[in-house]
Short mmCIF file of C-alpha atoms in Angstrom, two decimals:
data_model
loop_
_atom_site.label_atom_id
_atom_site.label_comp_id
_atom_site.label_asym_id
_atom_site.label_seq_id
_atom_site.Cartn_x
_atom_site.Cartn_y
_atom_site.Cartn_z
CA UNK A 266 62.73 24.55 5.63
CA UNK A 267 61.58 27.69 7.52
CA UNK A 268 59.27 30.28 6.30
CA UNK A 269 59.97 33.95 7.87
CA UNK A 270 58.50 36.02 5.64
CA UNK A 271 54.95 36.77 3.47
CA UNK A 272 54.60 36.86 -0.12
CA UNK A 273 52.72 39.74 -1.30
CA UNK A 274 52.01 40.97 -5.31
CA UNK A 275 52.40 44.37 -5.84
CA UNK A 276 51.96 47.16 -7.67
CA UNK A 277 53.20 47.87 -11.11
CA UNK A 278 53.86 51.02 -13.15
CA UNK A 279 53.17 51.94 -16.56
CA UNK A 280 57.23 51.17 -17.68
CA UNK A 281 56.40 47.41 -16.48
CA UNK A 282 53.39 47.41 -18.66
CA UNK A 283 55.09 48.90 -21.64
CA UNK A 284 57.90 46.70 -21.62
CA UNK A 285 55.45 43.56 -21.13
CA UNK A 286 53.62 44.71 -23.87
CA UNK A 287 56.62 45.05 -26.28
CA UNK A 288 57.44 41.21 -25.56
CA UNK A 289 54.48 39.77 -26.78
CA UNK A 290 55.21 37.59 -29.36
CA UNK A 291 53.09 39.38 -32.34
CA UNK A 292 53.31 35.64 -34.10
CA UNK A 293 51.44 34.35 -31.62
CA UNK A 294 47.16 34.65 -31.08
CA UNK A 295 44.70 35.74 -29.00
CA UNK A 296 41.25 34.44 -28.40
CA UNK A 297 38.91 34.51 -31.34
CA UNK A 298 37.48 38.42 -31.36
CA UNK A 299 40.23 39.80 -29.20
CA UNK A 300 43.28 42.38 -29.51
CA UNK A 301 45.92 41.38 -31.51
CA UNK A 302 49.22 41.60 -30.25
CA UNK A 303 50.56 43.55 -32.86
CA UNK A 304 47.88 46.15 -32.24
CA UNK A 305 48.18 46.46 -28.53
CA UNK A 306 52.11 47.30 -29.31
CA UNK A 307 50.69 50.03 -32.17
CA UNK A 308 48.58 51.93 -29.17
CA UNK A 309 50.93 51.05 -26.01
CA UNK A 310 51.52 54.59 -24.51
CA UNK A 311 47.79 54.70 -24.57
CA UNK A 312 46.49 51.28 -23.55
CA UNK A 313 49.70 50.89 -20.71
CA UNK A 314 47.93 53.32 -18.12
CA UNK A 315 44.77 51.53 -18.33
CA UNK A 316 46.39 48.06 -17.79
CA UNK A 317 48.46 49.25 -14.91
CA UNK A 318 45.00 51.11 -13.22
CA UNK A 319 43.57 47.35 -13.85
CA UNK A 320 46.32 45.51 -12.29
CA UNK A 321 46.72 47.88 -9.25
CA UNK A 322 42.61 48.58 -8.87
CA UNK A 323 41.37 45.47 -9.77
CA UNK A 324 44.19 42.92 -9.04
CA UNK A 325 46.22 44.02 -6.03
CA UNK A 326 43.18 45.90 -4.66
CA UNK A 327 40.29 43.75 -4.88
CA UNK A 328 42.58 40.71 -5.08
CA UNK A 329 40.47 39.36 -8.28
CA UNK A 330 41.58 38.45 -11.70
CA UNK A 331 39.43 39.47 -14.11
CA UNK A 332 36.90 37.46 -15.44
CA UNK A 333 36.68 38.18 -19.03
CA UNK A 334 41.10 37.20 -18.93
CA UNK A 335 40.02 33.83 -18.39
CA UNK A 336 38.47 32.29 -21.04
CA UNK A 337 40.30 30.19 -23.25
CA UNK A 338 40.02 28.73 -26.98
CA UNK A 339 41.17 25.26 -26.75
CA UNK A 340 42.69 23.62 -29.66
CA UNK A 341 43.51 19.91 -29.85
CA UNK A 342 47.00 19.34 -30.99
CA UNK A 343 47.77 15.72 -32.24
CA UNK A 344 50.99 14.18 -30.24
CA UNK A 345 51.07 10.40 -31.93
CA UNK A 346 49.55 6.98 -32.41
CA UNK A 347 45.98 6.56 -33.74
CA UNK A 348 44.68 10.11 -34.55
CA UNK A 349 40.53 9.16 -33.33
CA UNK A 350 41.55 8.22 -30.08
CA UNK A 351 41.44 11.47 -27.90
CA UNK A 352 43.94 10.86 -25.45
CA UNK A 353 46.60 10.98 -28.13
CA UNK A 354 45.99 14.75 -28.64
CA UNK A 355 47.23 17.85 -26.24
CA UNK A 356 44.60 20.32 -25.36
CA UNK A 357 46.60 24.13 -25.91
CA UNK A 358 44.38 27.07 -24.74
CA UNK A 359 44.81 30.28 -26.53
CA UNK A 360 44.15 32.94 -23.83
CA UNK A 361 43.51 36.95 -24.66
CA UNK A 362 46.21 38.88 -25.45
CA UNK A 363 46.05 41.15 -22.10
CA UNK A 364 45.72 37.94 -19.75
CA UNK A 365 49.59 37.04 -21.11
CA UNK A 366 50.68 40.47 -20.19
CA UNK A 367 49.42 39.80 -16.35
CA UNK A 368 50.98 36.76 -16.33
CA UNK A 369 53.82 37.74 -16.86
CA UNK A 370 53.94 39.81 -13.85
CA UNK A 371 52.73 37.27 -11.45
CA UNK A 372 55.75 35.33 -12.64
CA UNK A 373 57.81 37.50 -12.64
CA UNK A 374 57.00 38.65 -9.12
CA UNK A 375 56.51 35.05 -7.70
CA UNK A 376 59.81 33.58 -9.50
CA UNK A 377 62.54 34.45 -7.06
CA UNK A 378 60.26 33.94 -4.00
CA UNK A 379 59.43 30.42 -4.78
CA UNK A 380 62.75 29.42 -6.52
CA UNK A 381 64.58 29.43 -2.57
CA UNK A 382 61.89 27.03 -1.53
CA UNK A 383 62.23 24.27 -3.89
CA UNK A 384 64.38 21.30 -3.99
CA UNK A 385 67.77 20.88 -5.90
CA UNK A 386 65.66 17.45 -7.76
CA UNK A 387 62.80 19.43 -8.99
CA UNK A 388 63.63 21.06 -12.61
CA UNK A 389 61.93 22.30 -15.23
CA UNK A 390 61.19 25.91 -16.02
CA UNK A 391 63.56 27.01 -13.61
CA UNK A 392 66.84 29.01 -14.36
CA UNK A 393 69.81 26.21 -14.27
CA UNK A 394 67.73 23.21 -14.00
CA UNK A 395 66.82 21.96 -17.11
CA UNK A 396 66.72 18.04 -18.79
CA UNK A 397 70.00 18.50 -19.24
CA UNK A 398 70.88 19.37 -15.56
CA UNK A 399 68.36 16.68 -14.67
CA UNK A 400 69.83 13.68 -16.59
CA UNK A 401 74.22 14.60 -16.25
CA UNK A 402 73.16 14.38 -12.52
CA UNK A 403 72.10 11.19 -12.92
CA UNK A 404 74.26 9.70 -15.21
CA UNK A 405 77.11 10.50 -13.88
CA UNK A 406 76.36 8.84 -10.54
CA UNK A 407 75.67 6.17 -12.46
CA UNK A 408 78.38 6.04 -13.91
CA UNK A 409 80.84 5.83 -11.33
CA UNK A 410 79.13 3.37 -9.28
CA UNK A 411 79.33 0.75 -12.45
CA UNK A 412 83.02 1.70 -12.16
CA UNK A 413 83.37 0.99 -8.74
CA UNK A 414 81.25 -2.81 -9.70
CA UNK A 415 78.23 -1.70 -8.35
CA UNK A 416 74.64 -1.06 -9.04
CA UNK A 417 72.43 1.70 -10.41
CA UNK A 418 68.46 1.12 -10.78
CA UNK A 419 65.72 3.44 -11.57
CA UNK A 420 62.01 3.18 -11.74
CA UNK A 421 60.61 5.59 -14.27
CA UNK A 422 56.87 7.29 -12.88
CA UNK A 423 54.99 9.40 -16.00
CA UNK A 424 52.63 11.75 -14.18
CA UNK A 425 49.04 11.58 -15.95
CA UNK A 426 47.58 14.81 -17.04
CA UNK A 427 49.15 16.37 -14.01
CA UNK A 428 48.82 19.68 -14.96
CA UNK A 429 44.64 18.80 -15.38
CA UNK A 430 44.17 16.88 -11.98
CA UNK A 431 45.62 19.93 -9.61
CA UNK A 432 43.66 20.83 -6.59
CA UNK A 433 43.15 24.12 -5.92
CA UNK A 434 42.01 23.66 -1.94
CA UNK A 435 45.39 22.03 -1.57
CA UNK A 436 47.54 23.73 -3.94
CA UNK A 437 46.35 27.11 -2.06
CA UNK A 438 47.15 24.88 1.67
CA UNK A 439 50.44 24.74 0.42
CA UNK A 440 51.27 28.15 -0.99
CA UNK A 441 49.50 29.66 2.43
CA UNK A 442 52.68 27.15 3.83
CA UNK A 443 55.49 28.63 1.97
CA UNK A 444 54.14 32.21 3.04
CA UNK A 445 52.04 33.40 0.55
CA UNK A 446 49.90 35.96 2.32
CA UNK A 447 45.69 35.76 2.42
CA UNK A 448 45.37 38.72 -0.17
CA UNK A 449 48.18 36.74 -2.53
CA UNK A 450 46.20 33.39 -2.00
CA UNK A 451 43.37 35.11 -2.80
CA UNK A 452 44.48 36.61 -6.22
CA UNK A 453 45.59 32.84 -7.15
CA UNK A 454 42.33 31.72 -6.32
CA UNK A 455 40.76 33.90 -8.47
CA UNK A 456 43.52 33.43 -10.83
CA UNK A 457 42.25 29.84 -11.57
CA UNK A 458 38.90 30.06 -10.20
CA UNK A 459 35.79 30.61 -12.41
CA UNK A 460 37.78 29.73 -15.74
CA UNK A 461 35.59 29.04 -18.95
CA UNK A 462 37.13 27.39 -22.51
CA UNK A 463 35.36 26.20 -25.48
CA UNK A 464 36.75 23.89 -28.03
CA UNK A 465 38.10 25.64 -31.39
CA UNK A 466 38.48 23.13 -34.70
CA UNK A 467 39.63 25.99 -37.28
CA UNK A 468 36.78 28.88 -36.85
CA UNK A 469 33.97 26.27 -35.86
CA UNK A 470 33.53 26.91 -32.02
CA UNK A 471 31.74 24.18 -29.31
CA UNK A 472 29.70 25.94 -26.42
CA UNK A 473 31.58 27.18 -23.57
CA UNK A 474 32.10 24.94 -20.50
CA UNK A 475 34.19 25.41 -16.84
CA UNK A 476 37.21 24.31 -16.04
CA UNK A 477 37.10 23.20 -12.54
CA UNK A 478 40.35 21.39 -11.69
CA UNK A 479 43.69 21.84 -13.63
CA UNK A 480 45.00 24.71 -15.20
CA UNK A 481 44.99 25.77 -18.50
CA UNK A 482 47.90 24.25 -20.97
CA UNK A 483 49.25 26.53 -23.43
CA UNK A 484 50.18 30.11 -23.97
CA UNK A 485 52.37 32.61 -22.08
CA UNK A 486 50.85 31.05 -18.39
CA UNK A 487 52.56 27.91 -18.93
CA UNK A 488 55.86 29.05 -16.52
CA UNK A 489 53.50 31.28 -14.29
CA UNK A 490 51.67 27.46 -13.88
CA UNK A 491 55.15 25.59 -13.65
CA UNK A 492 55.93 27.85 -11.02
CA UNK A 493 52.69 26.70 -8.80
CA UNK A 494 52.88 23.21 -10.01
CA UNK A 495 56.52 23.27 -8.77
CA UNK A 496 55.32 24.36 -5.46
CA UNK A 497 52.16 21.64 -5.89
CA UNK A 498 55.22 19.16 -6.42
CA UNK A 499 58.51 20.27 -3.91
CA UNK A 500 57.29 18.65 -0.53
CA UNK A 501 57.08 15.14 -2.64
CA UNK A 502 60.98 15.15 -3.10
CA UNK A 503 61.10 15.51 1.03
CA UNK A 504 59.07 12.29 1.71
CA UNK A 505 61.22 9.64 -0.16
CA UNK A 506 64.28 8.12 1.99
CA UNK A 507 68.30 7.80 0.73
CA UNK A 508 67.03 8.02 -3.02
CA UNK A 509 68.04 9.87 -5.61
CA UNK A 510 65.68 11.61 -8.37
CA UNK A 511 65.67 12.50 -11.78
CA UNK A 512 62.89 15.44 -12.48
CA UNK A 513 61.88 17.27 -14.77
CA UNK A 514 58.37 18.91 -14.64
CA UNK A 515 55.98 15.79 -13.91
CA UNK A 516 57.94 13.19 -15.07
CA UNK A 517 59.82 11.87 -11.95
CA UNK A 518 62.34 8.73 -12.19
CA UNK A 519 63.44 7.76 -8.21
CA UNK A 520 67.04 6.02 -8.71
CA UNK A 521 69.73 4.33 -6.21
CA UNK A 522 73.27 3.81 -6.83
CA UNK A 523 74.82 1.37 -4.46
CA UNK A 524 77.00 -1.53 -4.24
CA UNK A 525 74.48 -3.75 -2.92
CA UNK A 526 72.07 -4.65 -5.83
CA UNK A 527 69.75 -5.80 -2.61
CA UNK A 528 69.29 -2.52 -1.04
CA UNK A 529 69.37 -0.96 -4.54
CA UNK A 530 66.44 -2.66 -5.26
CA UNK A 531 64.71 -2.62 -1.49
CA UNK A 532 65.52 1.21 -1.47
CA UNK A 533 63.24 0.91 -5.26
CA UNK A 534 60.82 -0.47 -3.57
CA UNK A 535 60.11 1.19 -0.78
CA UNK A 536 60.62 4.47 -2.10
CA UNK A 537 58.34 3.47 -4.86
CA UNK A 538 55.60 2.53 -2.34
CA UNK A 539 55.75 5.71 -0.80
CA UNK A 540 55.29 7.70 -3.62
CA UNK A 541 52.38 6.03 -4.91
CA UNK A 542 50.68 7.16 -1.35
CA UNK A 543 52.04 10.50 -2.18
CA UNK A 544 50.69 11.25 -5.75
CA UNK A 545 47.04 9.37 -4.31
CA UNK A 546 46.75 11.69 -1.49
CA UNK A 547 48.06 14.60 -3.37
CA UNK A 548 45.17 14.13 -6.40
CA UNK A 549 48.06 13.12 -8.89
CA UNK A 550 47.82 9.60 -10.95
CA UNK A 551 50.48 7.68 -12.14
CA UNK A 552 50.79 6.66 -15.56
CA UNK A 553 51.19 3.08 -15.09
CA UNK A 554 51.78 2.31 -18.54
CA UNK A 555 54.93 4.12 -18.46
CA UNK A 556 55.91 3.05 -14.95
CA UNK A 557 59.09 0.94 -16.14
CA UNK A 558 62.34 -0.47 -14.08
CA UNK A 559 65.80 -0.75 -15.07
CA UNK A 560 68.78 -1.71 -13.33
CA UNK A 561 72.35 -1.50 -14.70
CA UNK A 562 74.90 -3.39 -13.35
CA UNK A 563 76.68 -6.92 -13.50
CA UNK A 564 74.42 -9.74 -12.71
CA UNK A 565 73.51 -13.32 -13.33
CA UNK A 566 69.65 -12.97 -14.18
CA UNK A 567 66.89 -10.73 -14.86
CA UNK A 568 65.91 -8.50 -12.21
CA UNK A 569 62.51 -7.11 -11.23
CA UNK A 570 60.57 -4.98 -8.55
CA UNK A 571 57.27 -5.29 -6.30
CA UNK A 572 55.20 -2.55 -6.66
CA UNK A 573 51.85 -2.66 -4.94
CA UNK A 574 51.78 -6.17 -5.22
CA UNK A 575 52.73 -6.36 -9.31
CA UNK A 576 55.94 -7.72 -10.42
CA UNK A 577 57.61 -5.10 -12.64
CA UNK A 578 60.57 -6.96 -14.90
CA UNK A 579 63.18 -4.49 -15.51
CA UNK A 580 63.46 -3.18 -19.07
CA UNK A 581 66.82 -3.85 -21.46
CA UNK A 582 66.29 -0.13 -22.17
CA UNK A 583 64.26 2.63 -21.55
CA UNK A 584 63.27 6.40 -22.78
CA UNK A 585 64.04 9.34 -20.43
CA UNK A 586 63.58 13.21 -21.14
CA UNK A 587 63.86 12.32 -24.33
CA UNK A 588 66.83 10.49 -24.71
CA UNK A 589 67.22 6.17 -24.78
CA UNK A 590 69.27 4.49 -21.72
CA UNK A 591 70.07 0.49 -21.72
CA UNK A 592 71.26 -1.20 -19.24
CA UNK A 593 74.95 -1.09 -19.93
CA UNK A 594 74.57 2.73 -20.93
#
């Protein structure tokens, strides 16, 4: 990969406002206190110029994001399993209306830079690289090896709380890397820098507190935030050797088709071994609880992995991106 050019955010017009403004979803909230969408869309040919003098003075100018755009209600949304355990809910910020609107430009102006950078494995929020994309990919090399008698294995590696363990001194290394330019790393920074959220349980509010790794989860940043998490992410799916990988987002399953069901499972291994040093020195953890194995394929016994010393027994079948392989598929 070579980098010849800088990455620079620039300035908008009043049009690009306008039009951002008559996407917001008028269905979806604000913070608690703050413009409703629908009303911002009522007054648009008068609120537009003063956006676009924000994001051009303030923004591209001074290179800052403005405070009072990032402070978030955050709501706990139950996911499953025992509703007082904590871990089993998903914290969803609700952002003000006019931080979704600047977004939404620095996605769209960061989108088609980034997207030449990244690697054909790594999907998720990116046009033509979805779970679908992700898993036909897969399965279909699977497939034909187990036609041709061979071997397909796969160890499955959950990412936990990615999105809330990113660090920003390396995640801005890495953009400065792909050519991001000082006065676009420094918007970024500010971006994410000196956010606030309190905790909102229907209109009872907790004091506020600072976010000081992560990003916030929820609203219209989420594929602004894939878009840096994908760039966080693409140099891991240049370190592992003659693997395969299933992706999508932070959910990343390393598999090896061969005819071999040694080197498929050496390759597993290894591979393995090396990404555990990558997530450690990259600030990610692995989920270990979903860290599973399963190999498909004729054979005589029951087939497992070392991984950091651990024996991990391959599973009869397992749940990927939402859909349940076995071994036989």
């Amino acid at each position: 990969m070579s980098v010849t050019e800088k990455f620079e955010f620039e300035y908008v017009n009043k049009d690009n406002i306008i039009q951002e403004i008559n996407n917001l979803d008028k269905n979806k909230s604000g913070t608690f206190g703050n413009i409703p969408s629908d009303r911002l869309k009522e007054v648009s040919e008068v609120s537009a110029p003063c956006l676009t003098n924000i994001w051009n003075s303030e923004i591209i100018n001074q290179h800052t994001f403005p405070d009072n755009l990032k402070i978030a209600d955050v709501t706990p949304v139950y996911k499953k399993d025992d509703r007082n355990l904590a871990k089993n809910y998903r914290p969803v910020s609700v952002l003000p209306t006019v931080s979704k609107i600047f977004e939404r430009q620095l996605l769209i102006q960061t989108t088609a830079y980034i997207d030449k950078f990244l690697s054909n494995f790594l999907c998720g929020y990116r046009k033509g690289f979805n779970t679908q994309t992700a898993l036909v990919s897969m399965l279909e090399k699977w497939k034909k090896v187990l036609d041709d008698k061979g071997y397909a294995g796969a160890i499955l590696m959950d990412l936990s709380k990615a999105f809330d363990t990113i660090n920003y001194e390396l995640l801005i290394a890495k953009l400065d890397a792909y050519g991001f330019s000082k006065n676009s790393l420094l918007i970024v920074l500010s971006y994410l820098s000196d956010r606030k959220q309190r905790v909102k349980i229907i209109i009872t509010f907790s004091s506020w507190g600072d976010l000081t790794q992560g990003v916030p989860q929820g609203s219209v940043s989420g594929p602004f935030l894939f878009n840096i998490f994908n760039i966080y992410l693409n140099d891991f799916f240049y370190t592992l050797k003659d693997i395969n990988i299933c992706n999508f987002a932070d959910d990343t399953t390393p598999y090896v088709c061969d005819v071999s069901i040694e080197k498929v499972l050496n390759l597993l291994e290894e591979n393995a071994e090396i990404a555990l040093y990558w997530f450690e020195n990259n600030y990610l953890k692995l989920n270990t609880d979903k860290c599973h194995l399963i190999v498909s394929g004729y054979k005589y016994e029951h087939i497992w992995a070392h991984i950091r010393g651990d024996i991990n027994w391959e599973k009869n079948e397992v749940k990927l991106l939402g859909i349940t392989i076995d071994r036989k598929l």
